[in-house]
XYZ file of C-alpha atoms in Angstrom:
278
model
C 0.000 0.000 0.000
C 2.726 2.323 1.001
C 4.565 1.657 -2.333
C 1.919 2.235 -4.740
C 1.310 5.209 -2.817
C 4.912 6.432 -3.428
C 4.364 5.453 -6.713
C 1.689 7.539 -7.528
C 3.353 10.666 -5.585
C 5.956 10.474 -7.951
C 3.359 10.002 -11.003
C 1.796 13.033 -9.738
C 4.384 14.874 -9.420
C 5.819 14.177 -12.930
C 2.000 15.168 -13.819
C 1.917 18.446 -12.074
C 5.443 19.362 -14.025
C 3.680 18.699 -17.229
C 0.756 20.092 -16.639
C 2.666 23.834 -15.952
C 4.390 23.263 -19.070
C 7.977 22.984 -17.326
C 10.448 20.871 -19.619
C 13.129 21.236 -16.748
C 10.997 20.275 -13.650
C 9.687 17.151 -16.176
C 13.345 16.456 -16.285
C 14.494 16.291 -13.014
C 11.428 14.369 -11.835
C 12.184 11.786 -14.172
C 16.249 12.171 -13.264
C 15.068 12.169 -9.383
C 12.624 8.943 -9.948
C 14.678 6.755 -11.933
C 12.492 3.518 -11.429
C 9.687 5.122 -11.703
C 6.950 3.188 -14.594
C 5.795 6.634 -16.221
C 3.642 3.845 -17.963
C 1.998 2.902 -15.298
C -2.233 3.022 -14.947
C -2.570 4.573 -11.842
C -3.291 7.865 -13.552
C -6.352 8.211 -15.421
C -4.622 9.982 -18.531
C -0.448 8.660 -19.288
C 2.152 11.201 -19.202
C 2.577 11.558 -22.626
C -1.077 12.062 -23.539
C -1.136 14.490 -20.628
C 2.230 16.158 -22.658
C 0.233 16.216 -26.210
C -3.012 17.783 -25.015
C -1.097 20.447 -23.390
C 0.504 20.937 -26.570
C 4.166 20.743 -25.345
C 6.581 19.574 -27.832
C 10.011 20.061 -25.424
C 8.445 17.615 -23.081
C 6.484 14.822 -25.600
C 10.230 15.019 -26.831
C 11.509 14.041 -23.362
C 9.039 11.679 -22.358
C 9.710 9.724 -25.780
C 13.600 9.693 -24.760
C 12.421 8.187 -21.349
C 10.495 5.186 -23.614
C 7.003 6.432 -23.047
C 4.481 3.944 -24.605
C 3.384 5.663 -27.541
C 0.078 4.283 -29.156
C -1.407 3.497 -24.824
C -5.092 4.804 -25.094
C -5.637 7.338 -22.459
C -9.518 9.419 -21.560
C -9.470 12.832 -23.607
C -11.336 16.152 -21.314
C -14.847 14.408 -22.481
C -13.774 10.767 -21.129
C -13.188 9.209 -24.861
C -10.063 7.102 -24.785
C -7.742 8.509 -27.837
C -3.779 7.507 -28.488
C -1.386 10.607 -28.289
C -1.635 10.243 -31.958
C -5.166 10.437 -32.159
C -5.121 13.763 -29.879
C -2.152 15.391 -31.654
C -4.084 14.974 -35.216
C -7.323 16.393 -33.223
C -5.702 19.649 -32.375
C -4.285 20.161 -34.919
C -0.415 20.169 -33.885
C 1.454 18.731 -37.149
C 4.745 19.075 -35.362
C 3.749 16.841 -32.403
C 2.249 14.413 -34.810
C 5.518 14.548 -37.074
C 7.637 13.368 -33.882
C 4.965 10.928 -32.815
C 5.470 9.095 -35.996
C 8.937 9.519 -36.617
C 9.754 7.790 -32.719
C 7.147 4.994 -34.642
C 3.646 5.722 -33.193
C 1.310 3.751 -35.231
C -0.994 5.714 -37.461
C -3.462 2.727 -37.824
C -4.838 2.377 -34.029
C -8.097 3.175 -33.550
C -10.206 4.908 -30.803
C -13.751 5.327 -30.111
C -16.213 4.717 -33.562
C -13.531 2.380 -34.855
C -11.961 6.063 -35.824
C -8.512 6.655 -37.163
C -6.120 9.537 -36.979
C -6.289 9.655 -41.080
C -9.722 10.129 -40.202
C -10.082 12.745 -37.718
C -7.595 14.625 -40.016
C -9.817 14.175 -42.797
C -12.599 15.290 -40.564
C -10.730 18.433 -39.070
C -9.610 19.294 -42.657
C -5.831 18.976 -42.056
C -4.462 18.366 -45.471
C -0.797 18.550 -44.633
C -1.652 16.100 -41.605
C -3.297 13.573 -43.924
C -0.270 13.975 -46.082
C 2.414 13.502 -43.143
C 0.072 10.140 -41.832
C 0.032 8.335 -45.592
C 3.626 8.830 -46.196
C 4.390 6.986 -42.795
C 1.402 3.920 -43.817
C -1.711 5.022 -42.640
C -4.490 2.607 -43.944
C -6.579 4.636 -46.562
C -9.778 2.168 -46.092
C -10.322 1.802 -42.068
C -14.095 2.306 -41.928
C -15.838 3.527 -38.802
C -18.713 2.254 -37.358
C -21.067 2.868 -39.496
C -18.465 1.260 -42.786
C -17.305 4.736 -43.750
C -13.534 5.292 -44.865
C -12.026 8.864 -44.629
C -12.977 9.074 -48.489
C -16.558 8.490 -47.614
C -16.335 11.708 -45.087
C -14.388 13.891 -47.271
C -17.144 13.272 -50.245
C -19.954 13.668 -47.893
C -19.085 16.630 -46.144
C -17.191 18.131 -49.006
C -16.843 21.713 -48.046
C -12.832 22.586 -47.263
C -12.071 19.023 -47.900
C -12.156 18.507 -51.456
C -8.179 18.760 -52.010
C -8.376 16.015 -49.491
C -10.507 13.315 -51.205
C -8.289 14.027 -53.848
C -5.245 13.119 -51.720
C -7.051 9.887 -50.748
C -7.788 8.924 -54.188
C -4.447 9.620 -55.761
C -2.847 7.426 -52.995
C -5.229 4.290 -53.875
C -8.104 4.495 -51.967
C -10.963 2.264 -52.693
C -13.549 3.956 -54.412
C -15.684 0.684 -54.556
C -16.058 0.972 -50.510
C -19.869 1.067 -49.349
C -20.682 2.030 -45.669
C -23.389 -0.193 -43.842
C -25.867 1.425 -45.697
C -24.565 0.580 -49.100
C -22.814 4.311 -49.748
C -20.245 4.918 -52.422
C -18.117 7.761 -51.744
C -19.586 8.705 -55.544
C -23.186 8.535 -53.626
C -22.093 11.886 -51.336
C -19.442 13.675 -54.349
C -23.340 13.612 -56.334
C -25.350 14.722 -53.465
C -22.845 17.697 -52.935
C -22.240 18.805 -56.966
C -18.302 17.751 -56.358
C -17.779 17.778 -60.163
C -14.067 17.498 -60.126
C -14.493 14.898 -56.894
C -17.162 13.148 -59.576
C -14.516 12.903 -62.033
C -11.967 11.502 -60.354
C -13.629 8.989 -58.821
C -15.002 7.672 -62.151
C -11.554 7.735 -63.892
C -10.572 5.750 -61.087
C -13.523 3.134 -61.433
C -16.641 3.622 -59.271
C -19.245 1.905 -60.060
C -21.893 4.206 -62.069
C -25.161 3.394 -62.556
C -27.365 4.741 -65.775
C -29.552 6.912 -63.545
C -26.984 8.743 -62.120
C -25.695 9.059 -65.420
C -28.470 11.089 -66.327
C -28.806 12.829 -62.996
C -25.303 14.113 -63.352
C -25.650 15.072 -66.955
C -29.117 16.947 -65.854
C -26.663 18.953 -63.139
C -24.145 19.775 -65.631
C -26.870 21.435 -67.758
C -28.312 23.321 -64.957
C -24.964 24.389 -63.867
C -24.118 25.896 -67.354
C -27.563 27.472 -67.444
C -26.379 29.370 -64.230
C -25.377 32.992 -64.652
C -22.741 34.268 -64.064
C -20.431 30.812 -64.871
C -16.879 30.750 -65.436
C -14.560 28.957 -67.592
C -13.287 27.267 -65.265
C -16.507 25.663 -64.309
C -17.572 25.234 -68.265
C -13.803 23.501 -68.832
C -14.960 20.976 -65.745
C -18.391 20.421 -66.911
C -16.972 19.709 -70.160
C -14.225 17.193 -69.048
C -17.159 15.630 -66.422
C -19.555 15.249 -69.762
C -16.432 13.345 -71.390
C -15.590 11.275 -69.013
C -19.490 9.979 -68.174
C -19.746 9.464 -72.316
C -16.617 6.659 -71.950
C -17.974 5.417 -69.158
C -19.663 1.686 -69.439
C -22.606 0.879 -67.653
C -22.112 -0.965 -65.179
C -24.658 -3.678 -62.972
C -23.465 -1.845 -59.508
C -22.738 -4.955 -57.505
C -20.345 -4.409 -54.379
C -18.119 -6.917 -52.643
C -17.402 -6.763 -49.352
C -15.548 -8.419 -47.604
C -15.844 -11.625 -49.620
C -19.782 -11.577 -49.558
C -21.169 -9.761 -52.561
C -24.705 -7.452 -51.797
C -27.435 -6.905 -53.764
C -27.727 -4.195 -56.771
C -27.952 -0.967 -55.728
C -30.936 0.839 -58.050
C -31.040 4.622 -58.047
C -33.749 6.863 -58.810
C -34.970 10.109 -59.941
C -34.534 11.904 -56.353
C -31.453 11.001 -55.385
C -31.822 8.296 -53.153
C -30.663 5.004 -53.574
C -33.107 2.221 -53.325
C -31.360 -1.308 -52.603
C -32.685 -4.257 -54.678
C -33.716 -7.433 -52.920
C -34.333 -9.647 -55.995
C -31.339 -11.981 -56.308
């Protein structure tokens, strides 16, 4: 009793130097409490986690020298257990997450909702964090829990996050991935008049069906009926229109995971209607 008493003094100590954001007092403790497991699960958040959310790269750079587990899930301020990874992407700090990864944090762990740090970066519109987290391996295709991949929530909340399902795309991810609902990322780039997100995602194979063939081609008309249009959006329309004409019609039949599901039908409204007829 007396022990793991002392041993949580010194944890709380080492706690109370992070907290204020003192490099030097973080030091000595360590230097002072030399057996000290600064691992250990008597505190309800770990050191380092403590060290990231305080944004405080001198001493996440000191508490990595002293072998500080790196992906160890710890509670965030709303009681959500996130890896110093996971909170580094959240706020933001592309230097913290840069050191994270180079000491060999693993971008792939995920935290509450099956999420991944590719996509809370995706989510908090971080295109230089997305960029840093694929060069060192992230997975492109971990779906949450409801089957979506960080492609899926770029193309359905598009806004500010367009040069990001581009990213996603260009580095191979799958554009035949449908959430639990049956969801193409193509699904959300129509709902939200993406045209160059449309584009892309054709070129690189999803699966089209002749409805939405026409309900794109309808949008591209009403778009160039628009006043006020620019080049730029006629040159785009244009290349869209192109690409759609080579396009084959395909019987839009996803496999997942091994198990292939049913047709998806579309109709005039926009929503997708799944077929039950086998």
């Amino acid at each position: 009793m007396i022990q793991n008493y002392r041993k949580w003094d010194a944890l709380n100590e080492l706690h109370i130097a992070i907290r204020a954001n003192k490099p030097g007092l973080v030091l000595y403790t360590l230097q002072r409490h030399r057996s000290l497991n600064i691992n250990s699960n008597l505190m309800r958040t770990s050191a380092l986690s403590l060290a990231v959310r305080n944004q405080s790269e001198p001493i996440v750079r000191i508490l990595l020298d002293y072998n500080c587990e790196l992906n160890k899930l710890s509670s965030d301020e709303s009681g959500r257990l996130e890896t110093p990874l996971y909170t580094a992407v959240r706020l933001h700090n592309y230097a913290i997450v840069e050191l994270l990864l180079m000491y060999g944090a693993d971008p792939n762990v995920t935290v509450s909702d099956n999420r991944t740090p590719l996509y809370i970066a995706t989510k908090e519109r971080c295109l230089n964090i997305c960029n840093l987290l694929i060069a060192f391996g992230a997975n492109l295709d971990i779906p949450d829990c409801t089957g979506q991949t960080p492609l899926h929530f770029a193309c359905r909340n598009i806004a500010g996050r367009e040069q990001i399902a581009m990213l996603l795309i260009a580095h191979g991810a799958n554009v035949h991935a449908s959430d639990f609902k049956r969801r193409l990322p193509l699904d959300f780039a129509e709902i939200n008049a993406s045209i160059p997100t449309i584009e892309r995602l054709i070129e690189e194979g999803s699966p089209i069906s002749k409805h939405m063939k026409e309900r794109i081609r309808n949008m591209l008309h009403d778009k160039s009926d628009q006043r006020g249009r620019t080049d730029k959006i006629n040159g785009q329309n244009c290349a869209l229109a192109t690409v759609i004409d080579k396009t084959h019609l395909v019987d839009v039949e996803i496999f997942r995971q091994g198990s292939p599901l049913q047709p998806v039908q579309y109709c005039v409204s926009g929503e997708k209607q799944i077929s039950h007829e086998k």
